[in-house]
mmCIF file of C-alpha atoms in Angstrom:
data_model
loop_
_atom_site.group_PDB
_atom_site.id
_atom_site.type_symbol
_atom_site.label_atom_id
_atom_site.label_comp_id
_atom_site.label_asym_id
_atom_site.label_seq_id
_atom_site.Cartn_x
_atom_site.Cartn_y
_atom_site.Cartn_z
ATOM 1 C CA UNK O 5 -33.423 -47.193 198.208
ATOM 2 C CA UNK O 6 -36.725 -46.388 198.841
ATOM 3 C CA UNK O 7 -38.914 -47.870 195.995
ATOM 4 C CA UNK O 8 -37.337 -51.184 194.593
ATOM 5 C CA UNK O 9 -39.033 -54.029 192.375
ATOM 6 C CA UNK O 10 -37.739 -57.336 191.701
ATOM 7 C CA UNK O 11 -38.215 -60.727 190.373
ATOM 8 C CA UNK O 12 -35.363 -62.719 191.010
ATOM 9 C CA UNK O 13 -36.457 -65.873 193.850
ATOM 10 C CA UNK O 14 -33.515 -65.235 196.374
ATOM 11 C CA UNK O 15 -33.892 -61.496 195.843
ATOM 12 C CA UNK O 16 -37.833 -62.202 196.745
ATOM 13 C CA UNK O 17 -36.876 -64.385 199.440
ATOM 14 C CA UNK O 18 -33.927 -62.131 201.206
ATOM 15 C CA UNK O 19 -36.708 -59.473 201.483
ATOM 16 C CA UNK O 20 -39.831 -61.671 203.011
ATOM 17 C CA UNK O 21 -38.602 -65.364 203.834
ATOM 18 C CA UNK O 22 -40.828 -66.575 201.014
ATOM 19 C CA UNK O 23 -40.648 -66.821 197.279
ATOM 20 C CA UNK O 24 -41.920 -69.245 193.896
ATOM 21 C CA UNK O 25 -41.206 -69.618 190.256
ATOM 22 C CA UNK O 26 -43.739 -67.022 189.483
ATOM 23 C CA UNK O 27 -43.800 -63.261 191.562
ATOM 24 C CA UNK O 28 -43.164 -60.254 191.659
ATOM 25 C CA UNK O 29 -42.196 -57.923 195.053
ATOM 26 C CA UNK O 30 -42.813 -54.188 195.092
ATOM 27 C CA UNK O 31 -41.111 -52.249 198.327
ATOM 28 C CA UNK O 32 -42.956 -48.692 197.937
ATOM 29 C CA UNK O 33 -41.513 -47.079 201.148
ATOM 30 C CA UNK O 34 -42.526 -48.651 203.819
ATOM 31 C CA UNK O 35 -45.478 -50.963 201.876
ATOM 32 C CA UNK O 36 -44.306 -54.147 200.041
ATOM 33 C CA UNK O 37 -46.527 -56.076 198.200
ATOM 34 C CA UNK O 38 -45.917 -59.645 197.079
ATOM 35 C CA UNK O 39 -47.778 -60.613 193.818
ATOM 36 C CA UNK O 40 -48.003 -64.024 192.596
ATOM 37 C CA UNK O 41 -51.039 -66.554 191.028
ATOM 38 C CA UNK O 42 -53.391 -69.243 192.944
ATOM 39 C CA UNK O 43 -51.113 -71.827 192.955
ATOM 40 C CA UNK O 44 -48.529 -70.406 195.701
ATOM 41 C CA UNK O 45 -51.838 -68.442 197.921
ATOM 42 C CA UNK O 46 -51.600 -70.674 200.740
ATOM 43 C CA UNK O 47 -47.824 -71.058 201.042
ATOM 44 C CA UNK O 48 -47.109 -67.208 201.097
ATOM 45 C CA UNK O 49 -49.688 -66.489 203.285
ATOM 46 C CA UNK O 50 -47.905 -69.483 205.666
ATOM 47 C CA UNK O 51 -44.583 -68.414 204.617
ATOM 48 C CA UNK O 52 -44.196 -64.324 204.458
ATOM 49 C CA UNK O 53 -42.267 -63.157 207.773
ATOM 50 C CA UNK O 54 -42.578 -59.705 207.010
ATOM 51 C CA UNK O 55 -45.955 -57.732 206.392
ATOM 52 C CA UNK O 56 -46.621 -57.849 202.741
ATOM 53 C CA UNK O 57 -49.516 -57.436 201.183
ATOM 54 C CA UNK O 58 -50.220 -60.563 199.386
ATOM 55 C CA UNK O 59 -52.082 -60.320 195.987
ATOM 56 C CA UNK O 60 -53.271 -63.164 193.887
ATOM 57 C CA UNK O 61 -53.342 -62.179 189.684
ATOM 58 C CA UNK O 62 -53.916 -64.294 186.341
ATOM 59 C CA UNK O 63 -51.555 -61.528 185.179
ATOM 60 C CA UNK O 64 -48.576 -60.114 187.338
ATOM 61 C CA UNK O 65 -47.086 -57.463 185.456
ATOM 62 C CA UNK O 66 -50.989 -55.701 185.078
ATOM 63 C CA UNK O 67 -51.394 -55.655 188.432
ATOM 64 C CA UNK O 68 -48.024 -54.408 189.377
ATOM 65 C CA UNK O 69 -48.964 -51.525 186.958
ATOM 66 C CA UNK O 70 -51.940 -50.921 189.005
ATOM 67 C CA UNK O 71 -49.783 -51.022 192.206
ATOM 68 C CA UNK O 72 -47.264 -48.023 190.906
ATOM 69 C CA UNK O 73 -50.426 -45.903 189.402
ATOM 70 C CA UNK O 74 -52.629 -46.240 192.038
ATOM 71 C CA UNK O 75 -49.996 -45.369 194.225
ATOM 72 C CA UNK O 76 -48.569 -42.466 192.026
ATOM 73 C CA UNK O 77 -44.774 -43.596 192.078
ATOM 74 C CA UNK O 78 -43.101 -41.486 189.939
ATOM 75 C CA UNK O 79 -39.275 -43.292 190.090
ATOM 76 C CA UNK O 80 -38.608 -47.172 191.332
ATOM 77 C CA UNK O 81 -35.367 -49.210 191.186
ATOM 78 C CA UNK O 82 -35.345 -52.459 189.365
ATOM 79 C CA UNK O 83 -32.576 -54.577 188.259
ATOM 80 C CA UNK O 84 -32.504 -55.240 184.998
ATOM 81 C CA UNK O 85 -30.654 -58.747 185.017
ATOM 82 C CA UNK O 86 -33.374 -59.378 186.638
ATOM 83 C CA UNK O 87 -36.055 -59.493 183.870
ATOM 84 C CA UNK O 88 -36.614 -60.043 180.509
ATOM 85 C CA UNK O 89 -37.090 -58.090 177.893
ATOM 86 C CA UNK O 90 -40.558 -58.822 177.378
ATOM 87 C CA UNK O 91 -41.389 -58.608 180.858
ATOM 88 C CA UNK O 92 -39.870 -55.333 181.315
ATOM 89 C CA UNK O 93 -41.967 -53.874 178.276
ATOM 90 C CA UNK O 94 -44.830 -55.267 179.858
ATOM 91 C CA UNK O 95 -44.811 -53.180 183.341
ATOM 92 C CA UNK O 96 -43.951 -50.050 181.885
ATOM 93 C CA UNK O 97 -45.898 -50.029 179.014
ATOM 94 C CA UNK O 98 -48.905 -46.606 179.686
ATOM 95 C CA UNK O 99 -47.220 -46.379 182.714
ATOM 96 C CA UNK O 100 -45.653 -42.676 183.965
ATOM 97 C CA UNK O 101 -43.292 -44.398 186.754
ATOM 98 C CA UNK O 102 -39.632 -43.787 185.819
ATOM 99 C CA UNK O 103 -37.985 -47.235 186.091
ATOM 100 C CA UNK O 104 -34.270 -46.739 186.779
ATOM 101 C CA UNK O 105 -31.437 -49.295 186.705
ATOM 102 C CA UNK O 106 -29.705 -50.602 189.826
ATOM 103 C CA UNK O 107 -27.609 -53.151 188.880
ATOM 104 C CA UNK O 108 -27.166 -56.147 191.506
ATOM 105 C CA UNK O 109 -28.488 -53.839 194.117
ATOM 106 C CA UNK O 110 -30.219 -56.976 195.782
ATOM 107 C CA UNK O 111 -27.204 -58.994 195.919
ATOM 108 C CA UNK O 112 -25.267 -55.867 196.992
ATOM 109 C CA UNK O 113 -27.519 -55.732 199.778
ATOM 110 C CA UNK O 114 -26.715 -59.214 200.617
ATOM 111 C CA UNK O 115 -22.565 -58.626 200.779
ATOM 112 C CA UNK O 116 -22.588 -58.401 204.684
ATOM 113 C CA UNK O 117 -24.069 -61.894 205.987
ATOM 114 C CA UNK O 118 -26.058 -61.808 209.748
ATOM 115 C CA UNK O 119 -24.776 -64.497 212.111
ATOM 116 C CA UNK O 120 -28.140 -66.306 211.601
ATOM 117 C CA UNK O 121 -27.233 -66.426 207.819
ATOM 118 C CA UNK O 122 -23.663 -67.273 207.909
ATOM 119 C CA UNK O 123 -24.727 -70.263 210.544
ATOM 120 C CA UNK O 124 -26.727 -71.642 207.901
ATOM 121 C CA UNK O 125 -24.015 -71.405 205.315
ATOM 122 C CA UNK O 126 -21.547 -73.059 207.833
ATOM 123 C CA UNK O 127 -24.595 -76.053 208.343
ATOM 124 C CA UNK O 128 -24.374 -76.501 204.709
ATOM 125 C CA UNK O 129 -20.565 -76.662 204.393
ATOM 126 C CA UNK O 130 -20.423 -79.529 206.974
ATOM 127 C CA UNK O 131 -23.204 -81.401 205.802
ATOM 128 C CA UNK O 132 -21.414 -80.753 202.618
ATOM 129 C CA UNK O 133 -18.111 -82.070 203.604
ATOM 130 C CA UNK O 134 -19.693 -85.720 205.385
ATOM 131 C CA UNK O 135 -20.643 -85.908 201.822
ATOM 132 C CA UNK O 136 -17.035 -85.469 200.325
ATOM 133 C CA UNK O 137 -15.899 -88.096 202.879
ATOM 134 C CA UNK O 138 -18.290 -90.518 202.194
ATOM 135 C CA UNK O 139 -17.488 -89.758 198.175
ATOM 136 C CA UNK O 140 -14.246 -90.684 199.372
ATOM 137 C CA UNK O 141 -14.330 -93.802 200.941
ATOM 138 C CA UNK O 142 -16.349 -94.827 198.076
ATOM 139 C CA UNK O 143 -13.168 -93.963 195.152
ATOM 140 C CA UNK O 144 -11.366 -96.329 197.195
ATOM 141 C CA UNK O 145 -13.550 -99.191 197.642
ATOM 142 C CA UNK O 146 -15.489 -99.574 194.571
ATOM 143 C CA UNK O 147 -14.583 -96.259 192.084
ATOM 144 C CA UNK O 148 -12.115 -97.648 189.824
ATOM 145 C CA UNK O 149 -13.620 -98.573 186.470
ATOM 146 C CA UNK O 150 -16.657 -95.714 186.971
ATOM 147 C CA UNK O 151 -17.052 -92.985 184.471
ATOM 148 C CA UNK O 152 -17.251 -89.266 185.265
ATOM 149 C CA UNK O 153 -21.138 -89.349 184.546
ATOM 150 C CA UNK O 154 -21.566 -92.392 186.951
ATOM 151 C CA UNK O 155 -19.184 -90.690 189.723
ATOM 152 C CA UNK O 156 -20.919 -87.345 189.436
ATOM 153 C CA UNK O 157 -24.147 -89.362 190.340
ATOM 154 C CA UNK O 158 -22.375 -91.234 193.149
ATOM 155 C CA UNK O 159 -20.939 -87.569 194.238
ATOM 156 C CA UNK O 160 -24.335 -85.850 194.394
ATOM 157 C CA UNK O 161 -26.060 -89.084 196.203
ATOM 158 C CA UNK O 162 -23.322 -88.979 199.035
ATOM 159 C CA UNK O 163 -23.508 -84.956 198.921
ATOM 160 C CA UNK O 164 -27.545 -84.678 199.172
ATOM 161 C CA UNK O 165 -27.530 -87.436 201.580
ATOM 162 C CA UNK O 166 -29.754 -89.257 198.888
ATOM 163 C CA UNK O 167 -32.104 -86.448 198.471
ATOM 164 C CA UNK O 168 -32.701 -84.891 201.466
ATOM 165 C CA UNK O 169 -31.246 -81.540 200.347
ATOM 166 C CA UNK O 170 -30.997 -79.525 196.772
ATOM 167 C CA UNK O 171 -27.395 -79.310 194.770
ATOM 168 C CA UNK O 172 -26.074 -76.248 194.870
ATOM 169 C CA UNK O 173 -25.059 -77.012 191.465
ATOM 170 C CA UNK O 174 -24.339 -79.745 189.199
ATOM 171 C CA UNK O 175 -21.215 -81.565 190.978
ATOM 172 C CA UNK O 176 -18.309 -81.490 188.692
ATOM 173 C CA UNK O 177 -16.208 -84.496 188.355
ATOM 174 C CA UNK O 178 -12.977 -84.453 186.047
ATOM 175 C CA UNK O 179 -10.140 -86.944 185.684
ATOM 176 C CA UNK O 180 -6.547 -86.183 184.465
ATOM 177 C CA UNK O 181 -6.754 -83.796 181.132
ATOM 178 C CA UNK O 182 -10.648 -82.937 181.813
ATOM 179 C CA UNK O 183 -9.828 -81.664 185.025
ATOM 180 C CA UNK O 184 -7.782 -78.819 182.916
ATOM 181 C CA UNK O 185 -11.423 -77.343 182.365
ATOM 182 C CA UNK O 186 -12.432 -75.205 185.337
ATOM 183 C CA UNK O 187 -16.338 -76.012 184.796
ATOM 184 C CA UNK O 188 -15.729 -79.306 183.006
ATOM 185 C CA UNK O 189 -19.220 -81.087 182.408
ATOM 186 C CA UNK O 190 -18.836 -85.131 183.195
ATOM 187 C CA UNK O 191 -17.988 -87.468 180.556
ATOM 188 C CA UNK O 192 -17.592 -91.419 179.996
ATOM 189 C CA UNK O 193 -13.743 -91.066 180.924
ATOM 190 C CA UNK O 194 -12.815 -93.978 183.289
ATOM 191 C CA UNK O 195 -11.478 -93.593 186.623
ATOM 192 C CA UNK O 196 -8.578 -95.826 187.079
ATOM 193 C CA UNK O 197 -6.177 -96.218 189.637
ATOM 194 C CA UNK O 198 -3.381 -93.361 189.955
ATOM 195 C CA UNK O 199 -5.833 -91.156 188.270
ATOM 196 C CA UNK O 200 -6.229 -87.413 189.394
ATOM 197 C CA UNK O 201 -9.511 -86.419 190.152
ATOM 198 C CA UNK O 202 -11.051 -83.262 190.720
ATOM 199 C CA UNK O 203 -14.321 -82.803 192.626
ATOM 200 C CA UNK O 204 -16.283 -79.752 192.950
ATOM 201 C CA UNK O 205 -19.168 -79.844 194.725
ATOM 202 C CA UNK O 206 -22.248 -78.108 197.444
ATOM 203 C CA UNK O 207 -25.095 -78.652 198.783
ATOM 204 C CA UNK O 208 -28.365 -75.645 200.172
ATOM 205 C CA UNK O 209 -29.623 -75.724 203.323
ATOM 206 C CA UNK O 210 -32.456 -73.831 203.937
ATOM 207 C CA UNK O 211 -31.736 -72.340 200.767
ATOM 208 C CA UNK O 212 -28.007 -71.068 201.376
ATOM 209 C CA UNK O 213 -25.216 -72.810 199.227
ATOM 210 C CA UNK O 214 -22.157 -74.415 200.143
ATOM 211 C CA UNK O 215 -19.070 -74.933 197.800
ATOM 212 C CA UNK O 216 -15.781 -76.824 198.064
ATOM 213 C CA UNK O 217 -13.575 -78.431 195.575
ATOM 214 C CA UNK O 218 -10.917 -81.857 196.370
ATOM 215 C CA UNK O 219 -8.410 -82.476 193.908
ATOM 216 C CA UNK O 220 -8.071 -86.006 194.816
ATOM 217 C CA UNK O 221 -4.267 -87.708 194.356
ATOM 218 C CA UNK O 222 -3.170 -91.350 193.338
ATOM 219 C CA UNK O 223 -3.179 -92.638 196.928
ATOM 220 C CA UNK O 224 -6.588 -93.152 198.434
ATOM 221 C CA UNK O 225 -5.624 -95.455 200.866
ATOM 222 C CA UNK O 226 -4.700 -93.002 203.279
ATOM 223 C CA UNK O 227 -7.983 -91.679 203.206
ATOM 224 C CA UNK O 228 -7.772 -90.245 206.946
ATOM 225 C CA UNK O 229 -5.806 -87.747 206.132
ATOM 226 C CA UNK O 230 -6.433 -84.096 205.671
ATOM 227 C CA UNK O 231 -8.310 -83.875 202.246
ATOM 228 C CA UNK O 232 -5.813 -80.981 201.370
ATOM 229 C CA UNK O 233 -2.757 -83.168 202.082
ATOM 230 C CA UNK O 234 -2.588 -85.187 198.429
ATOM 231 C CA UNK O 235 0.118 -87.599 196.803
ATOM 232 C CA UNK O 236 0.520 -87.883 193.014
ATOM 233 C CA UNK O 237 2.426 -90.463 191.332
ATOM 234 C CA UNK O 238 3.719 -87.930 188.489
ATOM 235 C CA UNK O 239 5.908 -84.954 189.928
ATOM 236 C CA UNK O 240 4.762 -82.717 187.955
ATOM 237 C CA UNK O 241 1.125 -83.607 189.294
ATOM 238 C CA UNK O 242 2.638 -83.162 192.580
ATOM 239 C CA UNK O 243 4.527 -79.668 192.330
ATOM 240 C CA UNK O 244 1.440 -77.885 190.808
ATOM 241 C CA UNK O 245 -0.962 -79.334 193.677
ATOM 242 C CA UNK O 246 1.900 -78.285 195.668
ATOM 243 C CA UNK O 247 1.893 -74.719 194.571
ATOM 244 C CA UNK O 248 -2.039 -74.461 194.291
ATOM 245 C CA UNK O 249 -2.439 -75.537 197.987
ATOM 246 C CA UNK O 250 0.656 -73.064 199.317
ATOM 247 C CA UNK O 251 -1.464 -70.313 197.152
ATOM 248 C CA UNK O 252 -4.981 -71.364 198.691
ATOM 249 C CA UNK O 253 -3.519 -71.967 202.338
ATOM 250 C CA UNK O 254 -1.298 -68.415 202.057
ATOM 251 C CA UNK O 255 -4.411 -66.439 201.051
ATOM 252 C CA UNK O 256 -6.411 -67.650 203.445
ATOM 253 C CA UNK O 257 -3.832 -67.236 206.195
ATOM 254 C CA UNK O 258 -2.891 -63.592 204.785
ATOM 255 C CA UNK O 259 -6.885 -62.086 203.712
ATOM 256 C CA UNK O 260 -7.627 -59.531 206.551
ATOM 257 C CA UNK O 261 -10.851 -57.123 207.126
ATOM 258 C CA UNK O 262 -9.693 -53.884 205.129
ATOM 259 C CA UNK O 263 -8.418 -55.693 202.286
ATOM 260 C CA UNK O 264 -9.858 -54.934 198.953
ATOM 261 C CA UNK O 265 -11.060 -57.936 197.295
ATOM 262 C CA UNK O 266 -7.871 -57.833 193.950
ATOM 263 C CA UNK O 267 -5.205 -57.374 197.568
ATOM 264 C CA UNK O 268 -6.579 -60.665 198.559
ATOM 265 C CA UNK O 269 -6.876 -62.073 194.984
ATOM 266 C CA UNK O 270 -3.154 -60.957 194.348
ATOM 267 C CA UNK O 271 -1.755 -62.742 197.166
ATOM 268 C CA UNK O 272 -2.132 -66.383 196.012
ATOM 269 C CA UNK O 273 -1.737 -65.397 192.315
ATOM 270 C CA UNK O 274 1.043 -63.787 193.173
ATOM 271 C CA UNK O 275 2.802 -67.339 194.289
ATOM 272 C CA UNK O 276 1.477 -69.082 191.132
ATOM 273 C CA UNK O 277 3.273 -66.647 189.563
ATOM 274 C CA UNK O 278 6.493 -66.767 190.662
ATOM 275 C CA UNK O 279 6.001 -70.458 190.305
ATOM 276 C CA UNK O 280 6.182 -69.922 186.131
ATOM 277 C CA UNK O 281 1.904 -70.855 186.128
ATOM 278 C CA UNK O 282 0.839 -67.557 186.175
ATOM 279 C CA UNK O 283 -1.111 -67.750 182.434
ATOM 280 C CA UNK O 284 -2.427 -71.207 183.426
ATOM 281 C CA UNK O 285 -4.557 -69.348 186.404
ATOM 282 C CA UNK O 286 -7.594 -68.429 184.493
ATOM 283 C CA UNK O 287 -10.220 -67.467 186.721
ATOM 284 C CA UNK O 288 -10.307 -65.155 189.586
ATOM 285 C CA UNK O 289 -9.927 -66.361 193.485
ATOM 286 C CA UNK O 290 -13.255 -66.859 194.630
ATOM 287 C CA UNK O 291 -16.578 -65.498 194.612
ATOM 288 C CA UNK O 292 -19.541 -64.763 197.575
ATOM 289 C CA UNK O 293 -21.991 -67.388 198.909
ATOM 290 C CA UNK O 294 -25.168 -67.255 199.929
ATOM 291 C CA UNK O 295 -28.533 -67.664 198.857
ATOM 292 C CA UNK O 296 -26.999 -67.759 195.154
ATOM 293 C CA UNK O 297 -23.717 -69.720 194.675
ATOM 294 C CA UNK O 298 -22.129 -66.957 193.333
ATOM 295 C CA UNK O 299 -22.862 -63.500 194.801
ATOM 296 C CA UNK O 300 -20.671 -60.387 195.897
ATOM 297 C CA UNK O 301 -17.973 -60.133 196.727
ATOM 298 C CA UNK O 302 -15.767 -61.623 194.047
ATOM 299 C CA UNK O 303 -12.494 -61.911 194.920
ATOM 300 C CA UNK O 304 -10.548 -60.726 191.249
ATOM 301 C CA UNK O 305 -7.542 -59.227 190.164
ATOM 302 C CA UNK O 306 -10.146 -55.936 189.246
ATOM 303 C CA UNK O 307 -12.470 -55.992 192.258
ATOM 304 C CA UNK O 308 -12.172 -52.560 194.420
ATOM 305 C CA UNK O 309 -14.562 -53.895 197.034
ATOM 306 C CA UNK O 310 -13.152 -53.424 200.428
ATOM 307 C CA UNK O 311 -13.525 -57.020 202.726
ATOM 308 C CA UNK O 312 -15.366 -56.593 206.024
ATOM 309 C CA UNK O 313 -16.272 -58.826 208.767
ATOM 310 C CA UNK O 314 -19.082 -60.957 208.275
ATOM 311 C CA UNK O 315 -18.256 -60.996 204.456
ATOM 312 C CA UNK O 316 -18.800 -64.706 202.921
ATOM 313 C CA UNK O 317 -17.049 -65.972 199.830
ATOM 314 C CA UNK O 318 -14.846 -68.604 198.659
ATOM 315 C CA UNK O 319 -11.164 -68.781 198.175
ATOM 316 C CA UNK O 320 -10.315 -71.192 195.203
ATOM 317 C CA UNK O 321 -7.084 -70.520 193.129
ATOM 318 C CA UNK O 322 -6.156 -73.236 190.464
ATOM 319 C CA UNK O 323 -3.772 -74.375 187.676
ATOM 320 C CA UNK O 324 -4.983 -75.739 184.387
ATOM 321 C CA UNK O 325 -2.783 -77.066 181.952
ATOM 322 C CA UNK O 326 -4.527 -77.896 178.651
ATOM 323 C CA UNK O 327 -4.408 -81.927 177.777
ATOM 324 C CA UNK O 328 -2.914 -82.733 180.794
ATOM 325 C CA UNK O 329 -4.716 -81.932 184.261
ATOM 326 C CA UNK O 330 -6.054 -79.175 186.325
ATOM 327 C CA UNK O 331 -5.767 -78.794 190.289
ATOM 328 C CA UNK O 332 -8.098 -76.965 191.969
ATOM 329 C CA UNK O 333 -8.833 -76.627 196.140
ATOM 330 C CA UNK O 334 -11.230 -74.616 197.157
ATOM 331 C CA UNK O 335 -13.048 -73.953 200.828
ATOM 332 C CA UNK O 336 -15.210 -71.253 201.860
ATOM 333 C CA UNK O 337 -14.583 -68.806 204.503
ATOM 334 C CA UNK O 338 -16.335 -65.735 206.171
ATOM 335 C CA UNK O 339 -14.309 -62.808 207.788
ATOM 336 C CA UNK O 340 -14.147 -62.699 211.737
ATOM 337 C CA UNK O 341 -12.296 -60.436 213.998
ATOM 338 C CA UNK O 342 -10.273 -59.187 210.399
ATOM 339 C CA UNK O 343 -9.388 -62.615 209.758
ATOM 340 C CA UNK O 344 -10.831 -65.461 207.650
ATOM 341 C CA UNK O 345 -12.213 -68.696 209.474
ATOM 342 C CA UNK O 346 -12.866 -71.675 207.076
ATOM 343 C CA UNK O 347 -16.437 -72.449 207.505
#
């Protein structure tokens, strides 16, 4: 793709190491150009690894007009979840350039991770997972009695390492029937002791995400155990976590290089099932990580992409059965020598 404009931050930032809340990057060839205001002068010119041409504007979208005339483009990709409306009417308003759609192209770009980028994703993982332990420790020792809102706090104290890096996203904490909602927002629920409790959570390092959900059982106590290896005091708890952790451990054990993404989706849904759960399943088996949490490839029953090495993305099946619970486990891999390596 030889002329490309964008807006999105990580987009901005995959292409020059730099980006802010207000820019916009034109690639004309072999000339980029990074436009932005005042504010952010001094940190792009500090910042920018490639050669870009910074320019400072009151208004963007003129001078990005003046970029494509002066330069006589006459066709330039854009993608257009990647602006709004108005925006969009604003750079090619008088203007003769043909702008022509590209869906996702940036994050398409992204699919294949360079060892220096999947290192940073496996720093954020770890530092991610002292978190989860520490999270743990503290269910047992003082987290009965604490609502989901409080927890969630707790959670993204222990996961930040009290500020020192961003979120990810907002950690998800659900007990018991909330925990039957895949992206269930915190509540005043109270934990309580034989609870289940599910725990999704990540952290960025130098901007790239990690992501990794616990569905924690009844018996805390035993706390040095793998995080993966639960109890539950109801057996019906038990024989769905059960099932959701043969279907997560399978799929990673089975996903090879070669693979389209709905092979590898289809081998832990496959096992859910069989089990009778099949309809309670209602999202696909993971999704990519990177600089966004969720970026190609997703892993779904419709996905065509073929896996290759060096390919990031989660691998996260789940049961969710309404008014009761939900059980969800969920680590991130990347693809090496045709197999997948939890990061």
């Amino acid at each position: 793709m030889k002329n490309y404009i964008l807006q999105n931050e990580n987009a901005i930032y995959y292409e020059c190491g730099y980006s802010c809340d207000n820019a916009i990057y034109i690639q004309l060839g072999s000339e980029s150009f990074f436009i932005t205001d005042g504010r952010y002068e001094i940190d792009a010119k500090e910042n920018i690894k490639n050669n870009s041409e910074i320019v400072i504007a009151g208004d963007l979208t003129k001078l990005a007009r003046k970029i494509l005339k002066q330069n006589k483009i006459k066709k330039i990709h854009f993608d257009p979840n990647d602006f709004t409306l108005s925006t969009y009417e604003n750079l090619t308003k008088k203007l003769d350039t043909k702008f022509i759609q590209s869906a996702n192209f940036s994050k398409q770009k992204r699919i294949i991770k360079t060892q220096e980028e999947i290192a940073l994703i496996k720093k954020a993982m770890q530092l991610g997972r002292k978190g989860f332990k520490k999270f743990q420790k503290y269910l047992l020792n003082d987290g009965y009695g604490k609502s989901e809102k409080y927890l969630a706090n707790i959670a993204t104290q222990y996961l930040t390492d009290k500020g020192n890096y961003p979120v990810s996203f907002d950690a998800i904490i659900a007990i018991n029937e909330n925990a039957a909602k895949p992206h269930a927002h915190p509540s005043e629920k109270i934990y309580k002791n034989g609870d289940l409790l599910l725990f999704d959570g990540g952290i960025k390092y130098k901007r790239y995400c990690s992501d990794r959900t616990v569905t924690f059982g009844a018996y805390l106590d035993d706390i040095n155990s793998k995080q993966r290896e639960q109890k539950f005091k109801s057996k019906k708890q038990q024989k769905v976590y059960d099932i959701v952790r043969r279907a997560q451990e399978t799929t990673i054990k089975k996903a090879r290089r070669g693979m389209s993404a709905k092979q590898i989706d289809a081998i832990g849904r496959n096992i859910i099932e069989k089990a009778g759960y099949g309809k309670y399943f209602v999202h696909s088996t993971g999704h990519g990580v990177g600089l966004d949490i969720h970026e190609y490839p997703f892993i779904s029953s419709k996905s065509e992409i073929i896996i290759e090495d060096d390919m990031v993305f989660t691998v996260e099946p789940g049961i969710y059965l309404p008014e009761e619970f939900g059980v969800r486990i969920e680590d991130t891999v990347v693809i090496k020598n045709s197999k997948a390596e939890i990061l």
